Amino acid sequence: MAHMTNPLATPDQLCALRHSPNSLPSELADLVFFQTQCLTQAAGLLLQLPQSVTAQANVILARYWLVEGLMSYEFSDVSAATIFLVSKVSSSPRRPRDVCNVYAYLLSPSSTFLRPPSSPPPVNNPKDYYLSESAFHRFHSRILNLESRILYALGFDTHVSLPHPLAITYLQALDFLGTPKQRISQSVLRYLNTALLSPQMLYLTSQPNALAVAAIYSAAKDTGAKMPESEWWEVFDVDREELGFLVVGMRSVQGYMDKLREEIPVDGRGKRGLLWRKDVQQEMARRGLEISIPNNNNNSTKSGDAEDEMMRLMDEKVARMEEYD
Amino acid sequence: MASKASRWASNDDEDDAAAAAKIKKEKEEKKKRLKAEKARQQLQLEAERQAAQQPQAQQPQSQDDDRDRPMKRRRLSPEQPNPPTPAATSSDSSKLLRFESGAFGRSRDVEEYDKLNDIEEGAYGFVARARHVSSGRIVALKRLKLDAKARGGLPVTGLREIQILKDCRHRNVVQLREVVTSRLENIFLVLEFVEHDLKSILEDMPEPFLASEIKTLLLQLASGVAYLHDHWILHRDLKTSNLLLNNRGQLKIADFGMARYVGDPPPQLTQLVVTLWYRAPELLLGASRYGQAIDMWSVGCIFGELLTREPLLQGKNEVDELSKIFALCGIPTDESWPGFRRLPNAKGLRLPPKTGGGGGGGGSQIRAKFPLLTAAGVELLGGLLALDPEKRPTAKQVLEHEYFKQDPRPKQEAMFPTFPSKAGQEKRRRRNDTPNAPVRGQQVKELGAVDFSGIFAGREAEERGGGFSLRMV
């Protein structure tokens, strides 16, 4: 069964993310989550990775944050490390240099990433994203450090089952609901891919079969396809309540994120968003709040742990040496 | 016969029989559960079909159902005192299949284990025997070799091994319990401890395995390999030193450092896999697209090794290996292996001229090399060692082979002889020694309540089989 199921988040883990003393206000946490997942997707496209690999990186990233907290490392570093790690164990590995180049570009003012659609297109200035040998070395070191950190946080379990193939199988079983195959399949996959970005972490709270059924239900509603009149989702072992929850979750991502984004001002680089941890700090200050950027994991459940202490010291040292320029 | 008896004279037998009985009982229970599950699923499908036939009649009732239906979605806030466990939900919800799933969290520290002794140092790291401090369980700790200067990060082979072992659950595949670290500098795989590897047993044993024992070992190997192949895993390094055997006669496939997931059609893969003596001819000839048949070739080599206690094809290098293969299995021809000439390394191959038609001097020598093997055995071995990968049987076909149905039947695992464990630092007893006091104290304690009927069933067979003296409990 391992290839059809995923390890799921425990209620305690989900609760700690939102309610621990050092956690961000939930809108900011949601926005950071959404943006970083978009960053991973954009990097996956530029690295020409199959979506199955990028999607797994999305899931691994979400799991990691649930264990270690959002602010423990720079967002883009975590994203780059998950892409690097997941591609490495997949059949389409990517070289560290390629990964670093792609992130340097996406984070630079020359890319359209996080640029409001209304603003003029960016001027391509290769100097913005040229990664010198030493800058590459530093970035690479951070990725390698994070790779071990992520594996450690997840107990070295990098297994991710995606709902995409299941969804197609279910569609076949449903005879594509009498609609053109390609149209409804694409719509289903879009819902599944959007759900990867949802700050509700749908992939961490539901099994692939439930996600697949919810995406089919949503797609069928959109295209006006006729669904069986019986409770067909039960054939795929999903109950009505979970289906309803997931359908609402999947359909609300876009609207919710648009709303959150509008509240963030456009920064000096022409980007609107919270790209770095210090952006989060600034935004908090603007709202009259305060947060320190931890150089360690901020999980308070294991305080006084000798190893955590050791990690904290090491990380502080690394962070001092590798300040962003 | 008396000398054979010493092979059995071991104080482990009671434990083993009891453990085997327990396992058997558990297995039966599992089978029953599976059957019930299946029946439930069928009922569900039936209900669906009926519901689909009369939607109008069903509609109002199903709405009623919804109102008092218990909440089955996983609770996502910890306020509720008892988040429903999968078992609880499946009992009150009637028919939906609940997938059991684990959680994820940080690795634990290696300090939770006490090292007892080193076992071996392999190409991918070193292995030690250790005890879990809080539970007393004995495990094998395998340290992954890390190169701190490697700018590629953690070695992909180690990551694959962890990923694959985590996904595997089969009685003939070594079980990975968890992965622990020490300050992120060292990574240890916590594996179930198995007393022996097949290679040291073969080297040390005074006389070869009996035909019935070889059948049992081979069946277990094939069943493990069938599981792996069924799950799209190629092991790519099957050999006797990677096969473990516990004191209850169970064989376990270990060392997945070369293993990987593959698809169909197989992706482009490296040819530098499998220890030379177990490497299939298509790999030696440079095929970059290969499949499950390379593991089956290794199974064939292991079969031969079990028969003679010596590796079958001990080539000094790739060329020598290939010539030894051709000497044993015959010279490849366009009939016996269509298309072999298209393989990259086949171009430089100069084959001896054929004398006359087919067969003759260029044919297989397997029959001659194993005069004591039955016809069915030769047929199986010859099939596994077929030069053409397409002609080798799959692991599933091996399980069904006639060889295992003929007398002598495969010996029950619980009836296997035991050996002093090198890994557990046990000394080899002299053959006429009286049995020692039990060594494995922890394991006896763990047994708890056991079904004794199983032991006696085993005993009777034992008595009939060898005429051994029985010790009273």
PDB file of N, CA and C in Angstrom, chain A residues 1 5-15 63 67-68 84 88-89 137 140-141 144 147 151-156 159 207 209 231 234-235 237-242 245 297 299 307 311, chain B residues 44 48 55 62 66 69 71-78 95-107 109 150-154 156 159 162-163 166-167 179 181 183-184 187 260:
ATOM      1  N   MET A   1       0.824  -1.216   0.000  1.00  0.00           N
ATOM      2  CA  MET A   1       0.000   0.000   0.000  1.00  0.00           C
ATOM      3  C   MET A   1       0.858   1.267   0.000  1.00  0.00           C
ATOM      4  N   THR A   5      -0.203   5.631  -0.451  1.00  0.00           N
ATOM      5  CA  THR A   5      -0.503   6.442   0.727  1.00  0.00           C
ATOM      6  C   THR A   5       0.682   7.328   1.082  1.00  0.00           C
ATOM      7  N   ASN A   6       0.395   8.307   1.900  1.00  0.00           N
ATOM      8  CA  ASN A   6       1.418   9.226   2.373  1.00  0.00           C
ATOM      9  C   ASN A   6       1.386   9.264   3.891  1.00  0.00           C
ATOM     10  N   PRO A   7       2.531   9.548   4.513  1.00  0.00           N
ATOM     11  CA  PRO A   7       2.455   9.874   5.936  1.00  0.00           C
ATOM     12  C   PRO A   7       1.729  11.217   6.083  1.00  0.00           C
ATOM     13  N   LEU A   8       0.875  11.323   7.070  1.00  0.00           N
ATOM     14  CA  LEU A   8       0.093  12.559   7.223  1.00  0.00           C
ATOM     15  C   LEU A   8       0.559  13.351   8.435  1.00  0.00           C
ATOM     16  N   ALA A   9       0.237  14.634   8.409  1.00  0.00           N
ATOM     17  CA  ALA A   9       0.577  15.505   9.529  1.00  0.00           C
ATOM     18  C   ALA A   9      -0.270  15.131  10.740  1.00  0.00           C
ATOM     19  N   THR A  10       0.315  15.208  11.908  1.00  0.00           N
ATOM     20  CA  THR A  10      -0.473  14.968  13.110  1.00  0.00           C
ATOM     21  C   THR A  10      -1.142  16.281  13.529  1.00  0.00           C
ATOM     22  N   PRO A  11      -2.252  16.196  14.246  1.00  0.00           N
ATOM     23  CA  PRO A  11      -2.916  17.417  14.712  1.00  0.00           C
ATOM     24  C   PRO A  11      -1.972  18.326  15.499  1.00  0.00           C
ATOM     25  N   ASP A  12      -1.096  17.736  16.288  1.00  0.00           N
ATOM     26  CA  ASP A  12      -0.159  18.550  17.066  1.00  0.00           C
ATOM     27  C   ASP A  12       0.760  19.358  16.170  1.00  0.00           C
ATOM     28  N   GLN A  13       1.237  18.712  15.121  1.00  0.00           N
ATOM     29  CA  GLN A  13       2.134  19.426  14.205  1.00  0.00           C
ATOM     30  C   GLN A  13       1.413  20.595  13.553  1.00  0.00           C
ATOM     31  N   LEU A  14       0.163  20.367  13.120  1.00  0.00           N
ATOM     32  CA  LEU A  14      -0.586  21.427  12.441  1.00  0.00           C
ATOM     33  C   LEU A  14      -0.864  22.560  13.405  1.00  0.00           C
ATOM     34  N   CYS A  15      -1.143  22.214  14.625  1.00  0.00           N
ATOM     35  CA  CYS A  15      -1.470  23.211  15.618  1.00  0.00           C
ATOM     36  C   CYS A  15      -0.235  24.049  15.968  1.00  0.00           C
ATOM     37  N   ARG A  63       6.111  19.394   4.429  1.00  0.00           N
ATOM     38  CA  ARG A  63       6.357  18.541   5.593  1.00  0.00           C
ATOM     39  C   ARG A  63       7.488  19.104   6.433  1.00  0.00           C
ATOM     40  N   VAL A  67       7.564  20.478  10.511  1.00  0.00           N
ATOM     41  CA  VAL A  67       8.396  19.965  11.596  1.00  0.00           C
ATOM     42  C   VAL A  67       9.287  21.060  12.184  1.00  0.00           C
ATOM     43  N   GLU A  68       9.869  21.870  11.303  1.00  0.00           N
ATOM     44  CA  GLU A  68      10.908  22.788  11.767  1.00  0.00           C
ATOM     45  C   GLU A  68      10.467  24.245  11.849  1.00  0.00           C
ATOM     46  N   PHE A  84      16.502  20.146  -5.142  1.00  0.00           N
ATOM     47  CA  PHE A  84      17.759  19.424  -5.350  1.00  0.00           C
ATOM     48  C   PHE A  84      17.647  17.989  -4.837  1.00  0.00           C
ATOM     49  N   LYS A  88      17.324  14.546  -7.051  1.00  0.00           N
ATOM     50  CA  LYS A  88      18.451  13.615  -6.932  1.00  0.00           C
ATOM     51  C   LYS A  88      17.981  12.162  -6.843  1.00  0.00           C
ATOM     52  N   VAL A  89      16.951  11.911  -6.044  1.00  0.00           N
ATOM     53  CA  VAL A  89      16.495  10.523  -5.925  1.00  0.00           C
ATOM     54  C   VAL A  89      15.532  10.138  -7.039  1.00  0.00           C
ATOM     55  N   HIS A 137      29.348  29.005  -4.480  1.00  0.00           N
ATOM     56  CA  HIS A 137      29.864  28.120  -3.440  1.00  0.00           C
ATOM     57  C   HIS A 137      29.055  28.280  -2.147  1.00  0.00           C
ATOM     58  N   HIS A 140      25.536  26.866  -2.667  1.00  0.00           N
ATOM     59  CA  HIS A 140      25.644  25.410  -2.721  1.00  0.00           C
ATOM     60  C   HIS A 140      25.814  24.827  -1.318  1.00  0.00           C
ATOM     61  N   SER A 141      26.671  25.450  -0.520  1.00  0.00           N
ATOM     62  CA  SER A 141      26.885  24.957   0.845  1.00  0.00           C
ATOM     63  C   SER A 141      25.601  25.008   1.657  1.00  0.00           C
ATOM     64  N   LEU A 144      23.377  22.119   0.621  1.00  0.00           N
ATOM     65  CA  LEU A 144      23.826  20.823   1.141  1.00  0.00           C
ATOM     66  C   LEU A 144      23.528  20.710   2.630  1.00  0.00           C
ATOM     67  N   GLU A 147      19.924  20.112   2.937  1.00  0.00           N
ATOM     68  CA  GLU A 147      19.545  18.770   2.498  1.00  0.00           C
ATOM     69  C   GLU A 147      19.582  17.802   3.678  1.00  0.00           C
ATOM     70  N   LEU A 151      16.302  16.016   5.574  1.00  0.00           N
ATOM     71  CA  LEU A 151      16.214  14.564   5.745  1.00  0.00           C
ATOM     72  C   LEU A 151      16.098  14.209   7.225  1.00  0.00           C
ATOM     73  N   TYR A 152      16.879  14.896   8.029  1.00  0.00           N
ATOM     74  CA  TYR A 152      16.831  14.648   9.473  1.00  0.00           C
ATOM     75  C   TYR A 152      15.437  14.963  10.007  1.00  0.00           C
ATOM     76  N   ALA A 153      14.890  16.093   9.582  1.00  0.00           N
ATOM     77  CA  ALA A 153      13.586  16.510  10.106  1.00  0.00           C
ATOM     78  C   ALA A 153      12.485  15.534   9.706  1.00  0.00           C
ATOM     79  N   LEU A 154      12.655  14.879   8.574  1.00  0.00           N
ATOM     80  CA  LEU A 154      11.601  13.978   8.096  1.00  0.00           C
ATOM     81  C   LEU A 154      11.931  12.517   8.399  1.00  0.00           C
ATOM     82  N   GLY A 155      12.913  12.289   9.241  1.00  0.00           N
ATOM     83  CA  GLY A 155      13.284  10.910   9.544  1.00  0.00           C
ATOM     84  C   GLY A 155      13.736  10.158   8.306  1.00  0.00           C
ATOM     85  N   PHE A 156      14.299  10.881   7.333  1.00  0.00           N
ATOM     86  CA  PHE A 156      14.830  10.318   6.087  1.00  0.00           C
ATOM     87  C   PHE A 156      13.758   9.674   5.222  1.00  0.00           C
ATOM     88  N   HIS A 159       9.357   9.600   0.877  1.00  0.00           N
ATOM     89  CA  HIS A 159       8.315   8.990   0.057  1.00  0.00           C
ATOM     90  C   HIS A 159       7.124   9.950  -0.125  1.00  0.00           C
ATOM     91  N   GLN A 207      -5.239  11.786   2.046  1.00  0.00           N
ATOM     92  CA  GLN A 207      -4.562  10.774   1.234  1.00  0.00           C
ATOM     93  C   GLN A 207      -4.832  11.046  -0.251  1.00  0.00           C
ATOM     94  N   ASN A 209      -6.086   9.392  -2.650  1.00  0.00           N
ATOM     95  CA  ASN A 209      -7.381   9.036  -3.248  1.00  0.00           C
ATOM     96  C   ASN A 209      -8.420  10.120  -3.007  1.00  0.00           C
ATOM     97  N   GLU A 231     -23.729   8.101  -4.653  1.00  0.00           N
ATOM     98  CA  GLU A 231     -22.568   8.660  -3.961  1.00  0.00           C
ATOM     99  C   GLU A 231     -21.300   7.987  -4.473  1.00  0.00           C
ATOM    100  N   GLU A 234     -17.800   7.270  -2.757  1.00  0.00           N
ATOM    101  CA  GLU A 234     -17.571   6.202  -1.785  1.00  0.00           C
ATOM    102  C   GLU A 234     -16.932   4.978  -2.439  1.00  0.00           C
ATOM    103  N   VAL A 235     -17.142   4.841  -3.741  1.00  0.00           N
ATOM    104  CA  VAL A 235     -16.477   3.746  -4.447  1.00  0.00           C
ATOM    105  C   VAL A 235     -14.962   3.908  -4.340  1.00  0.00           C
ATOM    106  N   ASP A 237     -13.520   5.246  -1.786  1.00  0.00           N
ATOM    107  CA  ASP A 237     -13.196   5.298  -0.360  1.00  0.00           C
ATOM    108  C   ASP A 237     -13.031   6.713   0.189  1.00  0.00           C
ATOM    109  N   VAL A 238     -13.838   7.614  -0.308  1.00  0.00           N
ATOM    110  CA  VAL A 238     -13.827   8.976   0.226  1.00  0.00           C
ATOM    111  C   VAL A 238     -15.227   9.247   0.756  1.00  0.00           C
ATOM    112  N   ASP A 239     -15.342   9.821   1.953  1.00  0.00           N
ATOM    113  CA  ASP A 239     -16.678  10.111   2.434  1.00  0.00           C
ATOM    114  C   ASP A 239     -17.065  11.545   2.101  1.00  0.00           C
ATOM    115  N   ARG A 240     -18.334  11.809   2.195  1.00  0.00           N
ATOM    116  CA  ARG A 240     -18.886  13.070   1.735  1.00  0.00           C
ATOM    117  C   ARG A 240     -18.272  14.261   2.457  1.00  0.00           C
ATOM    118  N   GLU A 241     -18.029  14.090   3.735  1.00  0.00           N
ATOM    119  CA  GLU A 241     -17.527  15.215   4.508  1.00  0.00           C
ATOM    120  C   GLU A 241     -16.129  15.626   4.058  1.00  0.00           C
ATOM    121  N   GLU A 242     -15.268  14.621   3.906  1.00  0.00           N
ATOM    122  CA  GLU A 242     -13.907  14.934   3.476  1.00  0.00           C
ATOM    123  C   GLU A 242     -13.924  15.528   2.073  1.00  0.00           C
ATOM    124  N   PHE A 245     -14.936  19.169   2.260  1.00  0.00           N
ATOM    125  CA  PHE A 245     -13.857  19.970   2.807  1.00  0.00           C
ATOM    126  C   PHE A 245     -12.787  20.235   1.760  1.00  0.00           C
ATOM    127  N   ASN A 297      15.824  25.941  14.540  1.00  0.00           N
ATOM    128  CA  ASN A 297      14.433  25.539  14.492  1.00  0.00           C
ATOM    129  C   ASN A 297      13.744  26.102  15.717  1.00  0.00           C
ATOM    130  N   ASN A 299      11.041  25.089  17.206  1.00  0.00           N
ATOM    131  CA  ASN A 299      10.084  24.186  17.822  1.00  0.00           C
ATOM    132  C   ASN A 299      10.368  24.100  19.312  1.00  0.00           C
ATOM    133  N   GLU A 307      21.246  18.304  21.390  1.00  0.00           N
ATOM    134  CA  GLU A 307      21.534  18.350  19.969  1.00  0.00           C
ATOM    135  C   GLU A 307      20.973  19.607  19.320  1.00  0.00           C
ATOM    136  N   MET A 311      22.924  22.367  17.249  1.00  0.00           N
ATOM    137  CA  MET A 311      22.522  22.798  15.908  1.00  0.00           C
ATOM    138  C   MET A 311      22.377  24.305  15.873  1.00  0.00           C
TER     139      MET A 311
ATOM    140  N   GLN B  44     -19.621  -3.619  -0.484  1.00  0.00           N
ATOM    141  CA  GLN B  44     -19.731  -2.207  -0.773  1.00  0.00           C
ATOM    142  C   GLN B  44     -20.067  -1.987  -2.236  1.00  0.00           C
ATOM    143  N   GLU B  48     -23.257  -0.249  -3.899  1.00  0.00           N
ATOM    144  CA  GLU B  48     -23.158   0.844  -4.851  1.00  0.00           C
ATOM    145  C   GLU B  48     -24.026   0.557  -6.066  1.00  0.00           C
ATOM    146  N   PRO B  55     -31.872   5.194  -7.731  1.00  0.00           N
ATOM    147  CA  PRO B  55     -31.399   6.412  -7.088  1.00  0.00           C
ATOM    148  C   PRO B  55     -32.517   7.154  -6.332  1.00  0.00           C
ATOM    149  N   SER B  62     -30.364   8.267   2.202  1.00  0.00           N
ATOM    150  CA  SER B  62     -28.947   8.563   2.339  1.00  0.00           C
ATOM    151  C   SER B  62     -28.756   9.919   3.023  1.00  0.00           C
ATOM    152  N   ASP B  66     -26.633  10.804   6.455  1.00  0.00           N
ATOM    153  CA  ASP B  66     -25.609  11.828   6.611  1.00  0.00           C
ATOM    154  C   ASP B  66     -25.718  12.540   7.947  1.00  0.00           C
ATOM    155  N   ARG B  69     -24.258  10.522  10.669  1.00  0.00           N
ATOM    156  CA  ARG B  69     -23.014   9.829  10.356  1.00  0.00           C
ATOM    157  C   ARG B  69     -21.884  10.432  11.203  1.00  0.00           C
ATOM    158  N   MET B  71     -18.223  11.732  12.331  1.00  0.00           N
ATOM    159  CA  MET B  71     -17.221  12.465  11.576  1.00  0.00           C
ATOM    160  C   MET B  71     -16.040  11.564  11.292  1.00  0.00           C
ATOM    161  N   LYS B  72     -15.730  11.408  10.009  1.00  0.00           N
ATOM    162  CA  LYS B  72     -14.684  10.460   9.700  1.00  0.00           C
ATOM    163  C   LYS B  72     -13.424  11.123   9.178  1.00  0.00           C
ATOM    164  N   ARG B  73     -13.550  12.395   8.858  1.00  0.00           N
ATOM    165  CA  ARG B  73     -12.350  13.058   8.385  1.00  0.00           C
ATOM    166  C   ARG B  73     -11.384  13.165   9.559  1.00  0.00           C
ATOM    167  N   ARG B  74     -10.114  13.113   9.249  1.00  0.00           N
ATOM    168  CA  ARG B  74      -9.131  13.259  10.315  1.00  0.00           C
ATOM    169  C   ARG B  74      -9.311  14.592  10.994  1.00  0.00           C
ATOM    170  N   ARG B  75      -9.332  14.593  12.291  1.00  0.00           N
ATOM    171  CA  ARG B  75      -9.421  15.871  12.999  1.00  0.00           C
ATOM    172  C   ARG B  75      -8.081  16.568  12.878  1.00  0.00           C
ATOM    173  N   LEU B  76      -8.158  17.860  12.693  1.00  0.00           N
ATOM    174  CA  LEU B  76      -6.923  18.577  12.436  1.00  0.00           C
ATOM    175  C   LEU B  76      -6.526  19.472  13.593  1.00  0.00           C
ATOM    176  N   SER B  77      -7.300  19.475  14.661  1.00  0.00           N
ATOM    177  CA  SER B  77      -6.877  20.239  15.824  1.00  0.00           C
ATOM    178  C   SER B  77      -6.801  19.276  16.996  1.00  0.00           C
ATOM    179  N   PRO B  78      -5.815  19.470  17.852  1.00  0.00           N
ATOM    180  CA  PRO B  78      -5.592  18.498  18.918  1.00  0.00           C
ATOM    181  C   PRO B  78      -6.529  18.655  20.117  1.00  0.00           C
ATOM    182  N   LYS B  95     -18.269   1.039   5.400  1.00  0.00           N
ATOM    183  CA  LYS B  95     -17.724   0.328   4.260  1.00  0.00           C
ATOM    184  C   LYS B  95     -16.510   0.963   3.599  1.00  0.00           C
ATOM    185  N   LEU B  96     -16.122   2.156   4.012  1.00  0.00           N
ATOM    186  CA  LEU B  96     -15.009   2.784   3.309  1.00  0.00           C
ATOM    187  C   LEU B  96     -13.685   2.198   3.769  1.00  0.00           C
ATOM    188  N   LEU B  97     -12.803   2.042   2.795  1.00  0.00           N
ATOM    189  CA  LEU B  97     -11.478   1.530   3.100  1.00  0.00           C
ATOM    190  C   LEU B  97     -10.650   2.690   3.643  1.00  0.00           C
ATOM    191  N   ARG B  98     -10.108   2.517   4.836  1.00  0.00           N
ATOM    192  CA  ARG B  98      -9.249   3.563   5.401  1.00  0.00           C
ATOM    193  C   ARG B  98      -7.811   3.159   5.188  1.00  0.00           C
ATOM    194  N   PHE B  99      -7.025   4.065   4.654  1.00  0.00           N
ATOM    195  CA  PHE B  99      -5.619   3.741   4.451  1.00  0.00           C
ATOM    196  C   PHE B  99      -4.859   4.035   5.719  1.00  0.00           C
ATOM    197  N   GLU B 100      -4.171   3.049   6.218  1.00  0.00           N
ATOM    198  CA  GLU B 100      -3.356   3.348   7.378  1.00  0.00           C
ATOM    199  C   GLU B 100      -2.128   4.098   6.895  1.00  0.00           C
ATOM    200  N   SER B 101      -1.761   5.086   7.667  1.00  0.00           N
ATOM    201  CA  SER B 101      -0.635   5.886   7.231  1.00  0.00           C
ATOM    202  C   SER B 101       0.159   6.309   8.443  1.00  0.00           C
ATOM    203  N   GLY B 102       1.433   6.443   8.255  1.00  0.00           N
ATOM    204  CA  GLY B 102       2.273   6.887   9.353  1.00  0.00           C
ATOM    205  C   GLY B 102       2.292   8.390   9.448  1.00  0.00           C
ATOM    206  N   ALA B 103       3.125   8.887  10.314  1.00  0.00           N
ATOM    207  CA  ALA B 103       3.340  10.317  10.398  1.00  0.00           C
ATOM    208  C   ALA B 103       4.790  10.565   9.991  1.00  0.00           C
ATOM    209  N   PHE B 104       5.207  11.825  10.066  1.00  0.00           N
ATOM    210  CA  PHE B 104       6.622  12.078   9.810  1.00  0.00           C
ATOM    211  C   PHE B 104       7.157  12.923  10.950  1.00  0.00           C
ATOM    212  N   GLY B 105       8.408  12.798  11.210  1.00  0.00           N
ATOM    213  CA  GLY B 105       9.017  13.563  12.287  1.00  0.00           C
ATOM    214  C   GLY B 105      10.503  13.364  12.292  1.00  0.00           C
ATOM    215  N   ARG B 106      11.164  14.003  13.240  1.00  0.00           N
ATOM    216  CA  ARG B 106      12.623  14.008  13.235  1.00  0.00           C
ATOM    217  C   ARG B 106      13.213  12.627  13.495  1.00  0.00           C
ATOM    218  N   SER B 107      14.384  12.436  12.959  1.00  0.00           N
ATOM    219  CA  SER B 107      15.135  11.226  13.251  1.00  0.00           C
ATOM    220  C   SER B 107      15.544  11.237  14.713  1.00  0.00           C
ATOM    221  N   ASP B 109      18.236   9.946  17.842  1.00  0.00           N
ATOM    222  CA  ASP B 109      19.683   9.971  17.957  1.00  0.00           C
ATOM    223  C   ASP B 109      20.224   8.558  18.112  1.00  0.00           C
ATOM    224  N   ALA B 150      32.311  15.858  -0.490  1.00  0.00           N
ATOM    225  CA  ALA B 150      31.558  15.646  -1.718  1.00  0.00           C
ATOM    226  C   ALA B 150      30.557  16.780  -1.894  1.00  0.00           C
ATOM    227  N   ARG B 151      30.637  17.457  -3.031  1.00  0.00           N
ATOM    228  CA  ARG B 151      29.751  18.591  -3.230  1.00  0.00           C
ATOM    229  C   ARG B 151      28.430  18.154  -3.853  1.00  0.00           C
ATOM    230  N   GLY B 152      28.210  16.890  -3.900  1.00  0.00           N
ATOM    231  CA  GLY B 152      26.922  16.414  -4.402  1.00  0.00           C
ATOM    232  C   GLY B 152      25.957  16.125  -3.265  1.00  0.00           C
ATOM    233  N   GLY B 153      26.398  16.372  -2.034  1.00  0.00           N
ATOM    234  CA  GLY B 153      25.528  16.105  -0.899  1.00  0.00           C
ATOM    235  C   GLY B 153      25.530  14.635  -0.530  1.00  0.00           C
ATOM    236  N   LEU B 154      24.462  14.194   0.108  1.00  0.00           N
ATOM    237  CA  LEU B 154      24.400  12.807   0.542  1.00  0.00           C
ATOM    238  C   LEU B 154      24.410  11.891  -0.680  1.00  0.00           C
ATOM    239  N   VAL B 156      23.581   9.348  -3.435  1.00  0.00           N
ATOM    240  CA  VAL B 156      22.265   8.962  -3.929  1.00  0.00           C
ATOM    241  C   VAL B 156      22.000   7.480  -3.668  1.00  0.00           C
ATOM    242  N   LEU B 159      20.590   7.222  -0.225  1.00  0.00           N
ATOM    243  CA  LEU B 159      19.212   7.728  -0.183  1.00  0.00           C
ATOM    244  C   LEU B 159      18.258   6.728  -0.819  1.00  0.00           C
ATOM    245  N   ILE B 162      17.631   3.794   1.523  1.00  0.00           N
ATOM    246  CA  ILE B 162      16.686   4.139   2.586  1.00  0.00           C
ATOM    247  C   ILE B 162      15.267   4.174   2.023  1.00  0.00           C
ATOM    248  N   GLN B 163      15.113   4.869   0.901  1.00  0.00           N
ATOM    249  CA  GLN B 163      13.790   5.020   0.314  1.00  0.00           C
ATOM    250  C   GLN B 163      13.181   3.657  -0.031  1.00  0.00           C
ATOM    251  N   LYS B 166      12.402   1.560   3.099  1.00  0.00           N
ATOM    252  CA  LYS B 166      11.237   2.092   3.811  1.00  0.00           C
ATOM    253  C   LYS B 166       9.934   1.641   3.154  1.00  0.00           C
ATOM    254  N   ASP B 167       9.977   1.494   1.846  1.00  0.00           N
ATOM    255  CA  ASP B 167       8.757   1.118   1.131  1.00  0.00           C
ATOM    256  C   ASP B 167       8.502  -0.389   1.155  1.00  0.00           C
ATOM    257  N   VAL B 179      15.841   5.425  10.721  1.00  0.00           N
ATOM    258  CA  VAL B 179      17.145   5.978  10.396  1.00  0.00           C
ATOM    259  C   VAL B 179      17.499   6.935  11.523  1.00  0.00           C
ATOM    260  N   THR B 181      20.586   9.466  13.500  1.00  0.00           N
ATOM    261  CA  THR B 181      21.756  10.262  13.162  1.00  0.00           C
ATOM    262  C   THR B 181      22.546  10.558  14.423  1.00  0.00           C
ATOM    263  N   ARG B 183      24.359  13.938  15.383  1.00  0.00           N
ATOM    264  CA  ARG B 183      24.714  15.336  15.073  1.00  0.00           C
ATOM    265  C   ARG B 183      24.765  15.587  13.571  1.00  0.00           C
ATOM    266  N   LEU B 184      23.980  14.877  12.820  1.00  0.00           N
ATOM    267  CA  LEU B 184      23.900  15.049  11.368  1.00  0.00           C
ATOM    268  C   LEU B 184      25.203  14.700  10.670  1.00  0.00           C
ATOM    269  N   ILE B 187      25.005   8.961   9.608  1.00  0.00           N
ATOM    270  CA  ILE B 187      23.646   8.477   9.403  1.00  0.00           C
ATOM    271  C   ILE B 187      23.673   6.959   9.540  1.00  0.00           C
ATOM    272  N   ARG B 260      17.446   0.143  -7.224  1.00  0.00           N
ATOM    273  CA  ARG B 260      16.728   1.347  -7.635  1.00  0.00           C
ATOM    274  C   ARG B 260      15.368   0.983  -8.216  1.00  0.00           C
TER     275      ARG B 260
END
